[in-house]
Amino acid sequence: MTAASATNARTGVHPRDAIVTGMGFCLPGIGGPRGAFYHQVAAFRATRRVITLNLNPTRGRGMRAIDSAAHDILAAFDACAIERADLLGASFGTTVVTRFTLAHPARVRRLTWVAPPVLRHPPWWRGTFGPGWLVGGTLLVYAPPRWHAPLGRFLARHRVYSPEPELTPRELELMAGRVADIQIAPFFGRLTELARWDWAALPTPFPSPLLVIQGRSEARLTPAAALAAWTRVSGRELAVVPGHHMPYLSYPIAFNDALGAFLRPDIDRPSELPIYTD
């Protein structure tokens, strides 16, 4: 495919700075709407194939939620006849892409964790998934379509949606349309598993080059034990960008800059991978 000739006005990524060749999968957070990655698809689709996956509400027989979702990634690889690809997981999706990578290391080129969840450690979970998440999320899921625009304006004005209080009214309106079909039982099944997830239990060195991206305001709330575990497992400092739990939606220019630098195809050795700082 031929790259566009100018910087993408929406995302700020110029084709020469984007991924030149390759394949990438993106897996969303606990609610499962793949449309949340539309900024990343717009930024990189001219130069690489990007597949965004929904979380499957149906769990594999005898499987836990994370294992079942990792199996769905394997099914997507095989269905698309893809041998090896980059993986990105956001929030709950970070646990899924991690489980997949540990089971199939040869099929993962580079791995990105965006806002890994740390429900085991207060006060982080209260700042991100506290009352603001429950109230704002419930309104987004159950509001009739005709209320999506005014609801987006209300949530943005009062900064009610705590996972990403800096989202614009338009982004919140779009999110309401994406999350309207969330199924409650699978949602809480994933949440239960997150509470048991332990980042410190992961092996070092990790089997693929790994970058952790966090929003700046969330990084300030993250317990030191979680930050230390991510640094140890990834072997590098975090890429901290503006935003909170969903910087790929709230600040896509900075986020795509960090992601594009990590995924550059002309750098193969993990020690040479650049780190974004804003």
Coordinates of C-alpha atoms in Angstrom, one line a residue:
M1 CA 0.0 0.0 0.0
T2 CA 1.1 3.5 -0.6
A3 CA 1.6 5.8 2.4
A4 CA -0.2 9.1 2.4
S5 CA 1.9 12.2 1.7
A6 CA 1.1 14.3 4.7
T7 CA 0.8 14.0 8.5
N8 CA -2.6 12.6 9.6
A9 CA -4.4 15.6 11.1
R10 CA -6.4 13.6 13.6
T11 CA -3.5 11.5 15.0
G12 CA -0.4 13.5 14.2
V13 CA 1.4 10.5 12.8
H14 CA 3.3 10.9 9.6
P15 CA 3.7 7.7 7.5
R16 CA 7.5 7.8 7.7
D17 CA 7.1 7.6 11.5
A18 CA 4.5 4.9 11.4
I19 CA 5.0 1.1 11.0
V20 CA 6.3 0.4 7.6
T21 CA 5.2 -3.2 7.2
G22 CA 3.7 -5.9 9.4
M23 CA 0.6 -7.0 11.2
G24 CA -0.9 -5.9 14.5
F25 CA -3.8 -7.0 16.7
C26 CA -5.5 -4.7 19.3
L27 CA -7.5 -6.1 22.1
P28 CA -9.8 -3.8 24.2
G29 CA -10.5 -3.4 27.9
I30 CA -13.1 -5.1 30.0
G31 CA -16.1 -3.8 28.2
G32 CA -14.8 -5.2 24.9
P33 CA -15.6 -2.5 22.2
R34 CA -12.9 -2.8 19.5
G35 CA -14.0 0.5 18.0
A36 CA -12.2 2.4 20.7
F37 CA -9.0 1.9 18.7
Y38 CA -10.2 3.9 15.7
H39 CA -7.5 6.6 16.1
Q40 CA -4.8 3.9 15.9
V41 CA -6.4 2.3 12.9
A42 CA -6.5 5.7 11.2
A43 CA -2.8 6.4 12.0
F44 CA -1.3 3.1 10.9
R45 CA -3.6 1.5 8.3
A46 CA -1.8 3.1 5.4
T47 CA 1.4 1.2 6.2
R48 CA 0.3 -2.0 8.0
R49 CA -2.6 -4.3 8.5
V50 CA -4.4 -3.7 11.8
I51 CA -7.0 -6.0 13.2
T52 CA -9.1 -4.9 16.2
L53 CA -10.9 -7.6 18.2
N54 CA -14.0 -7.6 20.3
L55 CA -14.0 -9.6 23.5
N56 CA -16.1 -12.7 23.0
P57 CA -19.0 -12.9 25.5
T58 CA -19.0 -16.6 25.1
R59 CA -16.4 -18.4 27.2
G60 CA -14.7 -21.6 26.1
R61 CA -15.9 -24.7 27.8
G62 CA -14.0 -25.2 31.1
M63 CA -11.9 -22.1 30.5
R64 CA -11.5 -19.0 32.7
A65 CA -12.2 -15.6 31.0
I66 CA -8.6 -14.7 30.4
D67 CA -7.7 -18.1 29.0
S68 CA -10.8 -18.1 26.8
A69 CA -10.0 -14.7 25.4
A70 CA -6.4 -15.7 24.7
H71 CA -7.7 -18.8 22.8
D72 CA -9.8 -16.4 20.7
I73 CA -6.6 -14.5 19.7
L74 CA -5.1 -17.8 18.6
A75 CA -8.3 -18.5 16.5
A76 CA -8.0 -15.1 14.9
F77 CA -4.3 -15.7 14.0
D78 CA -5.2 -19.0 12.4
A79 CA -8.3 -17.8 10.7
C80 CA -6.3 -14.9 9.1
A81 CA -3.4 -17.2 8.3
I82 CA -1.0 -15.0 10.3
E83 CA 2.1 -16.6 11.7
R84 CA 3.5 -13.7 13.7
A85 CA 2.2 -10.3 14.7
D86 CA 2.5 -7.4 17.2
L87 CA -0.1 -7.4 20.0
L88 CA -1.6 -4.5 21.9
G89 CA -3.9 -5.0 24.9
A90 CA -5.6 -2.2 26.8
S91 CA -6.6 -2.7 30.5
F92 CA -8.2 -6.1 30.8
G93 CA -6.8 -6.8 27.3
T94 CA -3.2 -6.6 28.7
T95 CA -3.8 -9.8 30.7
V96 CA -5.1 -11.6 27.7
V97 CA -2.3 -10.7 25.3
T98 CA 0.1 -11.6 28.1
R99 CA -1.4 -15.1 28.5
F100 CA -1.3 -15.5 24.7
T101 CA 2.3 -14.5 24.5
L102 CA 3.4 -16.9 27.3
A103 CA 1.6 -19.7 25.5
H104 CA 2.7 -18.9 22.0
P105 CA 5.9 -16.8 22.2
A106 CA 7.0 -17.5 18.7
R107 CA 3.9 -15.8 17.3
V108 CA 4.4 -12.4 19.0
R109 CA 6.9 -9.9 17.6
R110 CA 6.4 -7.1 20.1
L111 CA 3.9 -6.6 22.9
T112 CA 2.3 -3.4 24.2
W113 CA 0.4 -3.1 27.5
V114 CA -1.8 0.0 27.8
A115 CA -2.9 0.9 31.3
P116 CA -2.5 -2.5 32.9
P117 CA -5.1 -3.0 35.7
V118 CA -4.0 -3.3 39.3
L119 CA -7.1 -4.0 41.2
R120 CA -5.1 -5.8 43.9
H121 CA -3.6 -2.4 45.0
P122 CA -5.7 0.5 46.4
P123 CA -6.0 3.4 45.9
W124 CA -5.4 2.9 42.2
W125 CA -8.6 1.0 41.6
R126 CA -10.7 3.5 43.5
G127 CA -9.4 6.3 41.4
T128 CA -10.1 4.6 38.1
F129 CA -12.8 2.1 38.8
G130 CA -14.6 3.7 41.7
P131 CA -18.1 5.4 41.7
G132 CA -17.3 7.5 38.7
W133 CA -16.8 4.4 36.6
L134 CA -19.9 2.7 37.9
V135 CA -22.1 5.7 37.5
G136 CA -20.7 7.0 34.2
G137 CA -20.4 3.5 32.7
T138 CA -23.9 2.6 33.6
L139 CA -25.2 5.8 32.0
L140 CA -23.2 5.1 28.8
V141 CA -24.4 1.5 28.6
Y142 CA -28.1 2.1 29.2
A143 CA -28.8 5.5 27.7
P144 CA -31.1 5.5 24.7
P145 CA -29.3 6.4 21.4
R146 CA -31.0 9.8 21.3
W147 CA -29.4 10.7 24.6
H148 CA -25.9 9.8 23.7
A149 CA -24.9 13.3 22.5
P150 CA -26.3 15.2 25.6
L151 CA -24.9 12.5 27.9
G152 CA -21.5 12.9 26.4
R153 CA -21.6 16.6 27.0
F154 CA -22.8 16.1 30.6
L155 CA -20.1 13.5 31.4
A156 CA -17.4 15.7 29.9
R157 CA -18.5 18.9 31.6
H158 CA -18.6 17.3 35.1
R159 CA -15.7 14.8 34.4
V160 CA -17.9 12.0 35.7
Y161 CA -16.3 9.1 33.8
S162 CA -13.3 8.4 36.0
P163 CA -11.5 5.9 33.8
E164 CA -10.8 8.8 31.4
P165 CA -12.2 12.1 32.7
E166 CA -10.5 14.0 29.9
L167 CA -12.5 12.5 27.1
T168 CA -14.3 15.0 24.9
P169 CA -18.1 15.0 24.5
R170 CA -17.8 13.5 21.1
E171 CA -15.6 10.6 22.3
L172 CA -18.1 9.9 25.1
E173 CA -20.9 10.0 22.6
L174 CA -19.1 7.4 20.4
M175 CA -18.3 5.3 23.4
A176 CA -22.0 5.2 24.4
G177 CA -22.8 3.7 21.0
R178 CA -20.0 1.1 21.4
V179 CA -20.8 -0.2 24.8
A180 CA -24.5 -0.3 24.5
D181 CA -24.5 -4.1 23.9
I182 CA -22.2 -5.1 26.8
Q183 CA -23.4 -8.3 28.5
I184 CA -23.2 -8.0 32.3
A185 CA -22.3 -11.6 33.2
P186 CA -19.2 -11.8 31.0
F187 CA -18.2 -8.3 32.2
F188 CA -18.2 -9.2 35.9
G189 CA -16.6 -12.5 35.2
R190 CA -13.6 -10.6 33.7
L191 CA -13.6 -8.2 36.6
T192 CA -13.4 -11.1 39.1
E193 CA -10.3 -12.5 37.3
L194 CA -8.6 -9.1 37.3
A195 CA -8.8 -9.0 41.1
R196 CA -6.6 -12.2 41.2
W197 CA -4.1 -11.1 38.6
D198 CA -0.6 -10.6 39.9
W199 CA 1.9 -8.8 37.6
A200 CA 4.8 -9.7 39.9
A201 CA 4.3 -13.4 39.2
L202 CA 5.3 -13.0 35.5
P203 CA 8.6 -14.4 34.3
T204 CA 11.7 -12.4 33.6
P205 CA 13.0 -12.0 30.9
F206 CA 9.7 -11.8 29.1
P207 CA 9.6 -13.8 25.9
S208 CA 8.9 -10.8 23.6
P209 CA 10.0 -7.1 23.7
L210 CA 7.4 -5.3 25.8
L211 CA 6.4 -1.7 26.3
V212 CA 4.0 -0.5 29.0
I213 CA 2.2 2.8 28.2
Q214 CA 0.3 4.6 30.9
G215 CA -1.6 7.9 31.1
R216 CA 0.3 10.5 33.3
S217 CA -2.6 11.1 35.8
E218 CA -3.1 7.3 36.3
A219 CA 0.7 6.7 36.7
R220 CA 0.7 9.1 39.6
L221 CA -1.9 6.8 41.4
T222 CA -0.2 3.5 40.5
P223 CA 1.3 1.7 43.5
A224 CA 5.1 1.5 43.5
A225 CA 4.9 -2.3 43.6
A226 CA 3.0 -2.5 40.3
L227 CA 5.4 0.0 38.6
A228 CA 8.4 -2.0 39.7
A229 CA 6.8 -5.2 38.4
W230 CA 6.2 -3.7 35.0
T231 CA 9.7 -2.3 34.8
R232 CA 11.2 -5.6 35.8
V233 CA 9.2 -7.7 33.4
S234 CA 9.6 -5.3 30.4
G235 CA 13.2 -4.4 31.1
R236 CA 12.5 -0.7 30.4
E237 CA 10.9 2.4 31.8
L238 CA 7.2 3.1 31.2
A239 CA 6.2 5.3 28.4
V240 CA 4.1 7.9 30.2
V241 CA 1.8 10.0 28.0
P242 CA -1.0 12.5 28.8
G243 CA -4.3 11.1 29.9
H244 CA -5.6 8.6 32.5
H245 CA -6.7 5.1 31.7
M246 CA -7.5 5.5 28.0
P247 CA -4.8 7.7 26.5
Y248 CA -5.3 6.1 23.1
L249 CA -8.7 7.9 23.0
S250 CA -8.0 11.1 25.0
Y251 CA -4.6 12.0 23.6
P252 CA -4.1 9.9 20.5
I253 CA -1.3 12.0 19.0
A254 CA 1.0 11.4 22.0
F255 CA -0.1 7.8 22.3
N256 CA 0.5 7.0 18.7
D257 CA 3.9 8.6 18.9
A258 CA 5.0 6.3 21.7
L259 CA 3.5 3.3 20.0
G260 CA 5.0 4.0 16.6
A261 CA 8.5 4.5 18.1
F262 CA 8.3 1.1 19.8
L263 CA 7.1 -0.7 16.8
R264 CA 9.6 0.6 14.3
P265 CA 10.6 -2.3 12.1
D266 CA 14.2 -1.3 11.5
I267 CA 15.1 -1.9 15.2
D268 CA 15.2 -5.5 16.3
R269 CA 17.2 -5.6 19.5
P270 CA 15.2 -4.7 22.6
S271 CA 18.1 -2.7 24.0
E272 CA 17.9 -0.3 21.0
L273 CA 14.2 0.4 21.2
P274 CA 13.5 4.0 21.8
I275 CA 11.4 5.3 24.7
Y276 CA 8.9 8.1 24.3
T277 CA 8.9 10.9 26.9
D278 CA 6.5 13.9 26.6

